[in-house]
Coordinates of C-alpha atoms in Angstrom, one line a residue:
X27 CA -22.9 35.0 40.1
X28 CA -26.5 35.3 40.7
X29 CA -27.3 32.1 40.0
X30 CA -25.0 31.0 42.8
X31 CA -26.1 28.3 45.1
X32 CA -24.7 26.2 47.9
X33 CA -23.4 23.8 46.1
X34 CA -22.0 25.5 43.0
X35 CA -18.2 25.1 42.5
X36 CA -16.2 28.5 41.1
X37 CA -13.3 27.8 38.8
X38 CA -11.1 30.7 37.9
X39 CA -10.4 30.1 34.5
X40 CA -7.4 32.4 34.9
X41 CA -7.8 34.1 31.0
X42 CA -8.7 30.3 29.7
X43 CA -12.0 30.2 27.5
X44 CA -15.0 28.7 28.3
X45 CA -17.5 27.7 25.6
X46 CA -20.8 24.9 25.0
X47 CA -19.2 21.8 24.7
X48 CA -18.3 21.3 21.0
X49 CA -21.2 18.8 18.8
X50 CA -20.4 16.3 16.5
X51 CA -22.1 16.5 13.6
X52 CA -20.6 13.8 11.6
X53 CA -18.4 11.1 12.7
X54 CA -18.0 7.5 13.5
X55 CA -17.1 6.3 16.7
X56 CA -17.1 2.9 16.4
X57 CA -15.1 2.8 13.3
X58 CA -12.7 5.2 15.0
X59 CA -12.9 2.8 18.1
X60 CA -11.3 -0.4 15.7
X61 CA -8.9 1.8 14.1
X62 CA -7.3 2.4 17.9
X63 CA -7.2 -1.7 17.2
X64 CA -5.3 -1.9 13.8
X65 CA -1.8 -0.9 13.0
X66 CA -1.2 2.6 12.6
X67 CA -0.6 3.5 9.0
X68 CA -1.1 7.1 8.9
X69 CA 0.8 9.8 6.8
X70 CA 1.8 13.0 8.3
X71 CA 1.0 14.8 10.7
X72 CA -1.0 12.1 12.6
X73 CA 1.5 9.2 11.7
X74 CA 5.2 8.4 9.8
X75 CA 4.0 6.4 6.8
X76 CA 5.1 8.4 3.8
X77 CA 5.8 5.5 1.4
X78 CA 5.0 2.0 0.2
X79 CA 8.4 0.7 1.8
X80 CA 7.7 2.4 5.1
X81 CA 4.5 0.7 4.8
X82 CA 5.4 -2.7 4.4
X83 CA 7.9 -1.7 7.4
X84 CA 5.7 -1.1 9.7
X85 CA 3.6 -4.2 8.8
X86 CA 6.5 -6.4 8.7
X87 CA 8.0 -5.3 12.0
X88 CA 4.5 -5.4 13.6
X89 CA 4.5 -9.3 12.5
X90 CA 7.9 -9.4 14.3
X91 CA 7.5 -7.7 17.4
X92 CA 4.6 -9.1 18.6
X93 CA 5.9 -12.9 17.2
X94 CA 2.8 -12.9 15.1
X95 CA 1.7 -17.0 13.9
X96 CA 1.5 -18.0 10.4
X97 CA -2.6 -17.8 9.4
X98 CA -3.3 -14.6 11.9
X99 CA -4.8 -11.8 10.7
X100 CA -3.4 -8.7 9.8
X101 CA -5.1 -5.4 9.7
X102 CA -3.9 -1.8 9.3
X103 CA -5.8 1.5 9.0
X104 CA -4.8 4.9 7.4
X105 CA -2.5 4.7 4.6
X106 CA -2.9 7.6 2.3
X107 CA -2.0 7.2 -1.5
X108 CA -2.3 11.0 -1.4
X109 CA 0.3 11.7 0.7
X110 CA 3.2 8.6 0.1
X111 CA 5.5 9.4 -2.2
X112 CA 4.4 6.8 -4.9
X113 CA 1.0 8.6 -5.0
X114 CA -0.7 5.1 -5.3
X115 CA -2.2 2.5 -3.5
X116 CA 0.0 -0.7 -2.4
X117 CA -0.8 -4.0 -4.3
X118 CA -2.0 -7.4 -3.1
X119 CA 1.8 -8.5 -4.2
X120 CA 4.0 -5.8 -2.1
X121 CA 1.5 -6.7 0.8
X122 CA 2.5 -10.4 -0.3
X123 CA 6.3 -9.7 0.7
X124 CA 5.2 -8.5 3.8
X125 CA 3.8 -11.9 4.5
X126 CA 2.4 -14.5 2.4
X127 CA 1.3 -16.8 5.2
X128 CA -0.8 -14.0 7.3
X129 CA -4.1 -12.6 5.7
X130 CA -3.5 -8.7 5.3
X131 CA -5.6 -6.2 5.1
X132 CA -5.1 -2.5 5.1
X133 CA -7.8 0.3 5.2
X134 CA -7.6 3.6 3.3
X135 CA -7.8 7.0 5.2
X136 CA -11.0 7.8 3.4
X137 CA -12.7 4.5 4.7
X138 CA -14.3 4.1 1.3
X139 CA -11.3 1.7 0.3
X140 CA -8.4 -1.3 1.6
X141 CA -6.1 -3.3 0.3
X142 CA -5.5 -7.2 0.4
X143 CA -2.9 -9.4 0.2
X144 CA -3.1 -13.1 -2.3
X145 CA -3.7 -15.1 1.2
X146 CA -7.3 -12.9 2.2
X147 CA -8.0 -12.8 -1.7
X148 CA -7.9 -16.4 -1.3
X149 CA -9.0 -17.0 1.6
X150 CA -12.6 -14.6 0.4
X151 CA -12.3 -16.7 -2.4
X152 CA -12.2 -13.9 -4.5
X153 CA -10.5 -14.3 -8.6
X154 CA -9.6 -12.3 -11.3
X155 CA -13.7 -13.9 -12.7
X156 CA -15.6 -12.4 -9.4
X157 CA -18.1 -10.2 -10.3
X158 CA -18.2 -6.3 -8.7
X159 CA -20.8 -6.5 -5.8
X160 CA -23.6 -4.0 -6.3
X161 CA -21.8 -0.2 -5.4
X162 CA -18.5 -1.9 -5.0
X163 CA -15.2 -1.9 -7.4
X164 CA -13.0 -5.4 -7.4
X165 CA -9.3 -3.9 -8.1
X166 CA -8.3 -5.7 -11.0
X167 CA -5.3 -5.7 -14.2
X168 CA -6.7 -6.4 -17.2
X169 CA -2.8 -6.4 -18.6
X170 CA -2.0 -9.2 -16.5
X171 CA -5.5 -10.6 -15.6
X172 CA -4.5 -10.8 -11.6
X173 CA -6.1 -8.8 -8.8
X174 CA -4.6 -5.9 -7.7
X175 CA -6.0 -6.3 -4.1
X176 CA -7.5 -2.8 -4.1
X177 CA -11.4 -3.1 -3.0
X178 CA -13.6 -0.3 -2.9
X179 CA -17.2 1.1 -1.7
X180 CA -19.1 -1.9 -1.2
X181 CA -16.5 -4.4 -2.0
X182 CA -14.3 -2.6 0.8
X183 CA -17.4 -3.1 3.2
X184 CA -17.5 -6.4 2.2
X185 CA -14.2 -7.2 3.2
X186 CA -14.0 -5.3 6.6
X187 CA -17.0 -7.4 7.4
X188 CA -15.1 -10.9 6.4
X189 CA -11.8 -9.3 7.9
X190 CA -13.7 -9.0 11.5
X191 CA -14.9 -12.5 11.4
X192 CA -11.3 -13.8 11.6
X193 CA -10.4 -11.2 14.5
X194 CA -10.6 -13.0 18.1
X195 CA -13.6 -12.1 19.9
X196 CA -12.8 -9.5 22.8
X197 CA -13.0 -10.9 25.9
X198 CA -16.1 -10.1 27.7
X199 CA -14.9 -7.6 30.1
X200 CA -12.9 -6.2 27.3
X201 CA -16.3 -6.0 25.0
X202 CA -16.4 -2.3 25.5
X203 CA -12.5 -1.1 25.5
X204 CA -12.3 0.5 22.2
X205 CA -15.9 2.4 22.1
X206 CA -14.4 3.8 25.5
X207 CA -11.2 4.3 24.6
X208 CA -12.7 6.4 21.6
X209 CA -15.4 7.9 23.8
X210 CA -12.2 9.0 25.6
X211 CA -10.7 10.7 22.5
X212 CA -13.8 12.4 21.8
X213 CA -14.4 13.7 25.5
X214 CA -10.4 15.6 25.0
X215 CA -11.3 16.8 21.5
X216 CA -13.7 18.9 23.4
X217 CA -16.6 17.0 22.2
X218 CA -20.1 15.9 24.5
X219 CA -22.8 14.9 21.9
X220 CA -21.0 11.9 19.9
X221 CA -22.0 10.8 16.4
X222 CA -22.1 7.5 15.0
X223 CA -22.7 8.6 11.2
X224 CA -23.4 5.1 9.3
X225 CA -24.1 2.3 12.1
X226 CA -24.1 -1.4 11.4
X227 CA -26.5 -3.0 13.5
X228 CA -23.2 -4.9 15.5
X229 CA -22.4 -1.4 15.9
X230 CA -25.5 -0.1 17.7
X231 CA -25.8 -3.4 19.9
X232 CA -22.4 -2.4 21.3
X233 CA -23.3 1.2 22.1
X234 CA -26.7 0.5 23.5
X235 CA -25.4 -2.7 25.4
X236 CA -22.5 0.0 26.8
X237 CA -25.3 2.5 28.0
X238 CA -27.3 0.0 29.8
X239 CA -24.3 -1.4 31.7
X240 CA -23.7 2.8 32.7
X241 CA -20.2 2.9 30.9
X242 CA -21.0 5.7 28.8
X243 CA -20.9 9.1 29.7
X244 CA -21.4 11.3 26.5
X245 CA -24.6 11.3 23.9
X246 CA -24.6 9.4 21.6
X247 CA -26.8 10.1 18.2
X248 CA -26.8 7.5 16.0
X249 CA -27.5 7.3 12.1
X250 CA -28.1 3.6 11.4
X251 CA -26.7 2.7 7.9
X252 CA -30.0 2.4 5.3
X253 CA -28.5 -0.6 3.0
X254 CA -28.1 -2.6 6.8
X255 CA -31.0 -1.8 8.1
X256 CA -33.3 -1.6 5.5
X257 CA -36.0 -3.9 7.2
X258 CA -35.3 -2.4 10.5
X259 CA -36.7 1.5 10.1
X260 CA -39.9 0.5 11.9
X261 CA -38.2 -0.8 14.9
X262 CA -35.3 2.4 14.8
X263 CA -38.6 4.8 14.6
X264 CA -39.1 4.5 18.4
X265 CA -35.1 6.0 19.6
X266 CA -36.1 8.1 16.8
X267 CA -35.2 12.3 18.1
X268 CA -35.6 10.7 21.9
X269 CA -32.8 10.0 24.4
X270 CA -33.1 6.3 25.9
X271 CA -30.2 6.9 28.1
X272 CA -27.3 8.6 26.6
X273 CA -28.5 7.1 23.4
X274 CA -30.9 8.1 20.6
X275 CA -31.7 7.3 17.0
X276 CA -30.7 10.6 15.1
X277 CA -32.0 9.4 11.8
X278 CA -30.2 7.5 8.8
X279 CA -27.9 7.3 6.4
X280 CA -27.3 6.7 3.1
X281 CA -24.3 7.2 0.8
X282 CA -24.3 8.0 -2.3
X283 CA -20.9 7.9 -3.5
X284 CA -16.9 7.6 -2.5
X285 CA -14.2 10.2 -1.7
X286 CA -12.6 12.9 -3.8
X287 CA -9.3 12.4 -2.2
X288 CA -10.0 8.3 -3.4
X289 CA -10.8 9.0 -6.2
X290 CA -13.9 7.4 -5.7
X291 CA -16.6 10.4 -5.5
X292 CA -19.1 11.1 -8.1
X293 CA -18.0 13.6 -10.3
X294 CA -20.1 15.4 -13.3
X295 CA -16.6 15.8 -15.0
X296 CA -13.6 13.5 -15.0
X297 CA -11.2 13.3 -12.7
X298 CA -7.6 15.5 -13.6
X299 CA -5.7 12.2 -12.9
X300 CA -7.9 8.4 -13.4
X301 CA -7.0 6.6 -10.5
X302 CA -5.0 3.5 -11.2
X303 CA -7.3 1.1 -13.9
X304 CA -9.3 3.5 -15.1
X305 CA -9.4 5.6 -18.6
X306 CA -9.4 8.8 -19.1
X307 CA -12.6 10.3 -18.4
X308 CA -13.3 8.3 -15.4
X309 CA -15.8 10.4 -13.4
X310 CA -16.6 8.2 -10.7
X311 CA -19.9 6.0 -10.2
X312 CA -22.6 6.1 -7.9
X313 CA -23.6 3.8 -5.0
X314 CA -27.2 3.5 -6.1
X315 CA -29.1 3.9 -9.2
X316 CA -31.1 6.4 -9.2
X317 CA -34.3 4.8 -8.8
X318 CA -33.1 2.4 -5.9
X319 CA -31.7 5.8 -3.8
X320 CA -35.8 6.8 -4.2
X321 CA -37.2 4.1 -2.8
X322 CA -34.6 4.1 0.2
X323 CA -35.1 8.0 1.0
X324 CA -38.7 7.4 0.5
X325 CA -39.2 4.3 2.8
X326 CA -37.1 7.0 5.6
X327 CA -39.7 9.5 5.0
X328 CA -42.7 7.6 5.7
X329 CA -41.1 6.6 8.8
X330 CA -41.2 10.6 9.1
X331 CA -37.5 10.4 9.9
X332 CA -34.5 12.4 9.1
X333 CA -31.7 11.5 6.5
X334 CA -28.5 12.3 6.0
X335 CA -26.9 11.6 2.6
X336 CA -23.3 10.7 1.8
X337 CA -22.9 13.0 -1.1
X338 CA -18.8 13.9 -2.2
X339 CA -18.6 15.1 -5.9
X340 CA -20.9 17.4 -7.8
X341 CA -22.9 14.8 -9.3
X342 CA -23.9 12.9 -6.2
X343 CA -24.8 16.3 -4.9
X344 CA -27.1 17.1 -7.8
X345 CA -28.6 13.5 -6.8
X346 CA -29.4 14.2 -3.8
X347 CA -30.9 17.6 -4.3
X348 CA -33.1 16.1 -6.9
X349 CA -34.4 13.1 -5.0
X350 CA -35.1 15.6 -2.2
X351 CA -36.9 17.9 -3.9
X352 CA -38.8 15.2 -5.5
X353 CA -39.9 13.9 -2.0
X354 CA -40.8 17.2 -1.3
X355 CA -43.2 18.0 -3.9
X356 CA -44.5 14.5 -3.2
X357 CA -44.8 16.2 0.3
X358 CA -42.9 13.3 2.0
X359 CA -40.0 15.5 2.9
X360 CA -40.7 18.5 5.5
X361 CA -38.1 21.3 6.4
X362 CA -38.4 20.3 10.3
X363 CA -37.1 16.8 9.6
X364 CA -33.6 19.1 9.2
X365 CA -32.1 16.7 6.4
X366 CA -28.6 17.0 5.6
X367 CA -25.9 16.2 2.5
X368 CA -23.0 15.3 4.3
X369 CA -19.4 16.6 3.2
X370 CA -21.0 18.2 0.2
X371 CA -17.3 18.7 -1.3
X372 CA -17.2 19.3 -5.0
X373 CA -20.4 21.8 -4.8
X374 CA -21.0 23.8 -7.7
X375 CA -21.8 27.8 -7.2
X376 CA -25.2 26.7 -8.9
X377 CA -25.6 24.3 -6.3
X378 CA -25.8 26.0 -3.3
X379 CA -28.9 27.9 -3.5
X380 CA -30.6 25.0 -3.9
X381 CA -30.2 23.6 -0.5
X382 CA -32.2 26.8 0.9
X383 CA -34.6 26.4 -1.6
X384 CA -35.4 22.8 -0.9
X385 CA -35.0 23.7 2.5
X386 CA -31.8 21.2 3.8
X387 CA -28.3 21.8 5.3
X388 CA -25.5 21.2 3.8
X389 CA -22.4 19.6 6.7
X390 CA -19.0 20.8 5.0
X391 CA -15.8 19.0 5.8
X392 CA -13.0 21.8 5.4
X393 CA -10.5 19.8 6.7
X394 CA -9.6 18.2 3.5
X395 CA -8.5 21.7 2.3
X396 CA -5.9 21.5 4.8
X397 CA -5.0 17.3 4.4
X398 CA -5.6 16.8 0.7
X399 CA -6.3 20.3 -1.0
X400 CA -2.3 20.1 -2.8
X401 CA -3.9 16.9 -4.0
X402 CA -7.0 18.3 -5.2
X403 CA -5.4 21.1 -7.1
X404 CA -2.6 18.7 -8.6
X405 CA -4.3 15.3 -8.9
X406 CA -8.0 14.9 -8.5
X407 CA -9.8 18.4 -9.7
X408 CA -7.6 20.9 -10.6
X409 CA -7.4 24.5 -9.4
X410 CA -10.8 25.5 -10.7
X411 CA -13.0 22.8 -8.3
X412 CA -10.7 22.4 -6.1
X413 CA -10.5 26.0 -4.6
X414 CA -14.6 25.3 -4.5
X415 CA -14.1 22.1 -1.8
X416 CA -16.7 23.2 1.1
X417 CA -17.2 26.7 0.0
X418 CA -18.5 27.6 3.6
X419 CA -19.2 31.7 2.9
X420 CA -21.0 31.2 -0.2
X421 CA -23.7 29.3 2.3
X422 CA -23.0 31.7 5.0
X423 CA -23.3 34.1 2.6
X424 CA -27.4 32.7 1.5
X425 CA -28.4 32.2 5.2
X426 CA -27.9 28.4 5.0
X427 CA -27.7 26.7 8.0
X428 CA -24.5 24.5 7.6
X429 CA -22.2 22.7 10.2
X430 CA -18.3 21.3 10.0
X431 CA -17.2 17.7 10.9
X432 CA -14.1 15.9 11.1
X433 CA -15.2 12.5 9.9
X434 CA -13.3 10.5 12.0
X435 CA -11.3 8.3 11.2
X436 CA -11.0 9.8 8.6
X437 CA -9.0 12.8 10.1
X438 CA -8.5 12.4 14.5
X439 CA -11.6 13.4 16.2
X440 CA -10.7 17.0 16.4
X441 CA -13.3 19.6 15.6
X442 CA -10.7 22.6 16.1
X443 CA -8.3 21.4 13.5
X444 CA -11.9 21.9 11.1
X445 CA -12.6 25.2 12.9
X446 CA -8.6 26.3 12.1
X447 CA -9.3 25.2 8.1
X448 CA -12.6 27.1 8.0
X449 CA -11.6 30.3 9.1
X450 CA -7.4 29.5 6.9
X451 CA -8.1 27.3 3.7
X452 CA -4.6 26.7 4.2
X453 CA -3.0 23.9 2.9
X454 CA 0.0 21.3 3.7
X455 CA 2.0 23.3 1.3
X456 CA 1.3 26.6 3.1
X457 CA -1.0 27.7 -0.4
X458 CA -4.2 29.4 0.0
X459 CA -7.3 27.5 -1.6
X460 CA -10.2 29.4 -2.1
X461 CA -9.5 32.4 0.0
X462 CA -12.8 33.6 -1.2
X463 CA -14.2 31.1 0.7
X464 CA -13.3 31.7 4.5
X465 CA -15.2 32.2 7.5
X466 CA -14.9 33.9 10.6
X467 CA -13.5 31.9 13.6
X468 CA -16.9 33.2 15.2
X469 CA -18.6 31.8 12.3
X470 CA -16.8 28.9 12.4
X471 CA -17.3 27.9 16.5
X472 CA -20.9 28.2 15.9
X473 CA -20.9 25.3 12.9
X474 CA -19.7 22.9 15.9
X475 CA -21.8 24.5 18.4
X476 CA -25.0 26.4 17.9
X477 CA -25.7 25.1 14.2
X478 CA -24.8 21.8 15.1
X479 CA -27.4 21.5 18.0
X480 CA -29.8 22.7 15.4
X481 CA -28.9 20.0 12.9
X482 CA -29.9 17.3 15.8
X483 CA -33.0 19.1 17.3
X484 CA -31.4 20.2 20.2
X485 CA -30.8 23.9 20.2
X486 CA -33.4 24.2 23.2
X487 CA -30.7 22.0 25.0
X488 CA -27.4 22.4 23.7
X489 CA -25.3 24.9 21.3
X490 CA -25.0 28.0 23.8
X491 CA -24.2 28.8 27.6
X492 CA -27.7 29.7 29.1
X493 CA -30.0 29.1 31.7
X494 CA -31.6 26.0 31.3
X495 CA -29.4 24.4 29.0
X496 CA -27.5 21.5 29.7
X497 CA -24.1 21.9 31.2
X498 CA -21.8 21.2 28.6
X499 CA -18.8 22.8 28.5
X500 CA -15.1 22.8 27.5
X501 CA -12.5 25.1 28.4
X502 CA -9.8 25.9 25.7
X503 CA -6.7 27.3 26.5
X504 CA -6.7 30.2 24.4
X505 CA -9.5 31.7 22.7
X506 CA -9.9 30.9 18.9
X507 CA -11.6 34.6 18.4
X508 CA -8.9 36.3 19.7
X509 CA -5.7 34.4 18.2
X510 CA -3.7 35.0 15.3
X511 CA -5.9 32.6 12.6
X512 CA -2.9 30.6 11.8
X513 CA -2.5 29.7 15.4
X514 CA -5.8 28.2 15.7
X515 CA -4.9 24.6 15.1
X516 CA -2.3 24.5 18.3
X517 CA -5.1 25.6 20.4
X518 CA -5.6 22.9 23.4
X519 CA -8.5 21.6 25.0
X520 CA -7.7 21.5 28.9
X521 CA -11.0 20.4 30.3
X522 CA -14.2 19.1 29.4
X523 CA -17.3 18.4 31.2
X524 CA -20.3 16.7 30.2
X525 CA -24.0 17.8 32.3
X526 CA -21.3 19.8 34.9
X527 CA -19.4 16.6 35.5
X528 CA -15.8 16.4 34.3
X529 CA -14.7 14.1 31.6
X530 CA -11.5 15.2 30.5
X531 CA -8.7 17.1 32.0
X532 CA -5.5 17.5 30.0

């Protein structure tokens, strides 16, 4: 109480826990913000959609409902091939019996993939002749020569971007609804320094446009997307590590391969199971060649900027470590630009030493050990890699700085639920994966807190309750140090504030 002054406010907490307010370190607002927009198509626990006739259920009684016309479009978010029963993707043709007079497309979990019906096939003017964009996959059956609907990486991109052209245009004082809708969900995940991890320049517009209009009330860093903004690094330099508002440039972001859980991630060996179309052996592809992922991480570095790289399986990991130690014997890459190999999934034990080494973070998503780690072990990698998804104490374990994300959309914006799969490697089916591989919840808390202001260049601001520091703080209704591990997940935020003003109360 000795820094008590006239106008400071005393809360009794009354045996609730008070901690820095929780940092993203990897997620995507504004991606999160148009999935509040599409139909809901998640699995279990965060939705109902277990199958491929549930599916088509929802679509179809969507269309119904809201007396949908003939030629509107139609997009859902979420489905999980993991987690339906069929353990595959729908095709163009059962998203046809939903309706073949509305253009339909649905987004994977993983955001790395969708789905389209024969109307938006036709409508893209995309046949079973269309060449594969560069990084992309064009679902095709070479047994039947017809288009399976599925698009992935690039061609997915591709699609979202033509699927958004045929959505209306938001009204203007309704411009800004789903970035603060989202803000919103971040502010009662506990959450005051936001990330928008691979940014389209619409994207960033939006944001910036929000700030100068005084809507937003959270930071915002933001990692403009490399292959979008290629020609724009100059201009990004000057937000670059500086807040312009709420708003600053946190460096960008490049991807260098899919999802594990998609099938879609870069493997060195093949996948247990091919995904649907592929032979056996199928390892997965990169996004860039080799020599094009070079020149992008070496046009970022002159620009003395930070990078984080999109990097799932073990080969896109080794990628990335080589390119960055490249750059840094070319002394274009210096440890106090902090870059960072985002997700860094399917690491290899022979991996991790190099990220200390070369002197980057790795940000580990354990989550997936808890949503898709019965899928790993029985589908995509097998026991052996699969108990090795985000190894978090072999880093902890080397000194190397790491932090833990959700992703979102890929999982809700909900950095405990990552905190509870940290310290548990529990799965869905109750199995342990990787026990070998826990942290502490104390360990844990300071991936989203201290470690994560570190990772933006702002531990001298945020990460810790001290003098001086910013006023960020979220009170938790039990204390994740204290609790039965297993109970970590049911833990509640109850109030968040964001420079000592209140955001959220539950």
């Amino acid at each position: 109480m000795a820094l008590k002054g006239n106008k400071t406010q005393v809360t009794d907490l009354a045996g609730r826990t008070l901690m820095p307010g929780f940092i993203d370190a990897h997620g995507h607002i504004s991606q999160y913000g148009f999935a509040l927009q599409m139909i809901d198509l998640q699995p279990e626990p965060y939705g109902k959609v277990m199958s491929i006739p549930q599916l088509q259920k929802v679509l179809k009684d969507y269309i119904a409902e809201n007396k949908i016309p003939a030629g509107t479009m139609i997009v859902g978010n979420g489905y999980d091939d993991a987690i339906m029963e069929e353990h595959r993707h729908p095709t163009a043709q059962e998203l046809d019996e939903v309706s073949s007079v509305n253009p339909i497309y649905i987004e994977h979990t993983s955001g790395h993939m969708g789905v389209a019906n024969s109307l938006l096939l036709k409508n893209m003017n995309i046949t079973y002749d269309t060449p594969n964009p560069v990084g992309g996959i064009i679902g095709k059956d070479p047994a039947t020569k017809q288009l399976t609907g599925k698009m992935q990486e690039n061609a997915n991109i591709n699609s979202l971007q033509y699927v958004i052209t045929q959505l209306p245009k938001p009204a203007e004082s309704d411009k800004y609804k789903s970035l603060l809708a989202a803000e919103k969900a971040w502010f009662a995940g506990g959450q005051t320094t936001i990330c928008e991890g691979r940014a389209a320049p619409d994207n960033i517009d939006n944001i910036m446009d929000a700030d100068k209009k005084g809507l937003l009330k959270g930071d915002y860093i933001i990692m403009p997307d490399y292959d979008l903004n290629a020609d724009k690094l100059t201009h990004w330099k000057q937000f670059y590590k500086k807040y312009n508002g709420h708003i600053k440039i946190g460096g960008i972001k490049m991807t260098f391969d899919g999802s594990p859980q998609g099938k879609s991630a870069w493997l060195t060996k093949p996948y247990l199971v091919p995904p649907e179309g592929e032979k056996q052996g199928f390892r997965g592809q990169p996004i860039y060649s080799t020599e094009a992922a070079y020149k992008g991480l070496k046009a970022i570095f002159q620009q003395g900027m930070q990078v984080h790289i999109h990097c799932n399986g073990d080969a896109a990991i080794d990628e990335g470590l080589n390119l960055l130690e490249r750059l840094k014997k070319e002394k274009l890459l210096t440890k106090d630009m902090r870059c960072v190999l985002i997700h860094s999934q399917v690491c290899r034990k022979d991996q991790v030493p190099r990220y200390k080494q070369i002197g980057i973070m790795p940000s580990w998503f354990p989550t997936h050990v808890y949503l898709w780690g019965d899928w790993h072990r029985s589908n995509v990698l097998g026991e052996e890699r699969a108990r090795r998804i985000s190894p978090l104490k072999e880093g902890l374990d080397q000194e190397i700085p790491f932090t833990i994300h959700h992703d979102s959309p890929v999982t809700p914006p909900d950095l405990i639920t990552a905190v509870y799969a940290a310290v548990n490697r529990k799965t869905r089916s109750g199995y342990i994966l990787g026990p070998e591989f826990r942290i502490s919840p104390y360990e844990a808390l300071k991936a989203i807190t201290i470690n994560a202001a570190w990772q933006w260049g702002e531990e001298k601001e945020k990460g810790t309750l001290e003098k001086d520091k910013r006023a960020d703080l979220v009170i938790l209704d039990k204390n994740p140090v204290k609790v039965d591990p297993f109970a970590i997940k049911d833990i509640r935020v109850m109030e968040t504030y964001k420079d000592g003003v209140q955001v959220y109360k539950k």
